[in-house]
Amino acid sequence: MSTATRATTCLACKETKAPRQYLCRGCWFTLQPATRTALNKHDENAMRRLSDLYEALRQGTALHLIEVTR
């Protein structure tokens, strides 16, 4: 079994990101701190917050303007 991790594509900038991350490191830190905090929560609303992030990305919202708070 290989110990290498498979890289995936960041949905915001199309660059390489780690497999278990939502965005690449640069894009992640472009998000507002409150949005990053909300996305890091692991509760019953986690999937809804992730869906909100992906929807904002699909709509072309600038990363620094995305607000995910639920």
mmCIF file of C-alpha atoms in Angstrom:
data_model
loop_
_atom_site.group_PDB
_atom_site.id
_atom_site.type_symbol
_atom_site.label_atom_id
_atom_site.label_comp_id
_atom_site.label_asym_id
_atom_site.label_seq_id
_atom_site.Cartn_x
_atom_site.Cartn_y
_atom_site.Cartn_z
ATOM 1 C CA MET A 1 0.000 0.000 0.000
ATOM 2 C CA SER A 2 1.355 3.412 -0.955
ATOM 3 C CA THR A 3 1.936 6.058 1.705
ATOM 4 C CA ALA A 4 1.586 8.884 -0.830
ATOM 5 C CA THR A 5 -1.605 10.923 -0.612
ATOM 6 C CA ARG A 6 -3.573 11.705 -3.710
ATOM 7 C CA ALA A 7 -3.878 15.415 -4.426
ATOM 8 C CA THR A 8 -7.146 16.931 -5.605
ATOM 9 C CA THR A 9 -8.158 20.226 -7.173
ATOM 10 C CA CYS A 10 -9.208 23.331 -5.243
ATOM 11 C CA LEU A 11 -12.697 24.413 -6.347
ATOM 12 C CA ALA A 12 -11.799 28.092 -6.036
ATOM 13 C CA CYS A 13 -8.514 28.403 -7.940
ATOM 14 C CA LYS A 14 -8.133 24.981 -9.614
ATOM 15 C CA GLU A 15 -4.702 24.464 -8.017
ATOM 16 C CA THR A 16 -3.695 21.329 -6.107
ATOM 17 C CA LYS A 17 -5.003 20.868 -2.558
ATOM 18 C CA ALA A 18 -4.702 18.154 0.050
ATOM 19 C CA PRO A 19 -7.377 15.423 -0.230
ATOM 20 C CA ARG A 20 -9.161 16.083 3.073
ATOM 21 C CA GLN A 21 -9.289 19.869 2.766
ATOM 22 C CA TYR A 22 -12.106 21.976 1.297
ATOM 23 C CA LEU A 23 -9.774 24.445 -0.442
ATOM 24 C CA CYS A 24 -6.045 24.886 -1.016
ATOM 25 C CA ARG A 25 -4.141 26.636 1.753
ATOM 26 C CA GLY A 26 -4.013 30.005 -0.046
ATOM 27 C CA CYS A 27 -7.738 30.064 -0.756
ATOM 28 C CA TRP A 28 -8.590 28.826 2.746
ATOM 29 C CA PHE A 29 -6.815 31.788 4.337
ATOM 30 C CA THR A 30 -8.535 34.198 1.938
ATOM 31 C CA LEU A 31 -11.871 33.291 3.568
ATOM 32 C CA GLN A 32 -13.041 35.451 6.460
ATOM 33 C CA PRO A 33 -11.925 34.133 9.877
ATOM 34 C CA ALA A 34 -15.563 33.652 10.968
ATOM 35 C CA THR A 35 -16.235 31.562 7.848
ATOM 36 C CA ARG A 36 -13.182 29.371 8.504
ATOM 37 C CA THR A 37 -14.302 28.898 12.120
ATOM 38 C CA ALA A 38 -17.803 27.894 11.030
ATOM 39 C CA LEU A 39 -16.458 25.439 8.437
ATOM 40 C CA ASN A 40 -14.221 23.814 11.066
ATOM 41 C CA LYS A 41 -17.179 22.933 13.314
ATOM 42 C CA HIS A 42 -18.195 19.281 13.263
ATOM 43 C CA ASP A 43 -21.860 19.208 14.254
ATOM 44 C CA GLU A 44 -25.265 18.501 12.730
ATOM 45 C CA ASN A 45 -24.990 21.561 10.441
ATOM 46 C CA ALA A 46 -21.524 20.797 9.050
ATOM 47 C CA MET A 47 -22.772 19.493 5.704
ATOM 48 C CA ARG A 48 -25.108 22.471 5.303
ATOM 49 C CA ARG A 49 -22.209 24.884 5.877
ATOM 50 C CA LEU A 50 -20.066 23.012 3.355
ATOM 51 C CA SER A 51 -22.938 23.137 0.856
ATOM 52 C CA ASP A 52 -23.192 26.893 1.427
ATOM 53 C CA LEU A 53 -19.472 27.250 0.674
ATOM 54 C CA TYR A 54 -19.725 25.188 -2.514
ATOM 55 C CA GLU A 55 -22.809 27.109 -3.655
ATOM 56 C CA ALA A 56 -21.014 30.431 -3.160
ATOM 57 C CA LEU A 57 -18.072 29.102 -5.179
ATOM 58 C CA ARG A 58 -20.407 27.934 -7.979
ATOM 59 C CA GLN A 59 -21.953 31.413 -8.086
ATOM 60 C CA GLY A 60 -18.507 32.972 -8.459
ATOM 61 C CA THR A 61 -18.514 34.820 -5.142
ATOM 62 C CA ALA A 62 -15.099 36.216 -4.229
ATOM 63 C CA LEU A 63 -13.535 34.200 -1.402
ATOM 64 C CA HIS A 64 -13.166 37.190 0.928
ATOM 65 C CA LEU A 65 -16.904 37.897 0.566
ATOM 66 C CA ILE A 66 -18.179 34.397 1.356
ATOM 67 C CA GLU A 67 -20.033 34.188 4.671
ATOM 68 C CA VAL A 68 -20.843 30.786 6.138
ATOM 69 C CA THR A 69 -22.207 31.085 9.657
ATOM 70 C CA ARG A 70 -24.923 28.507 10.457
#
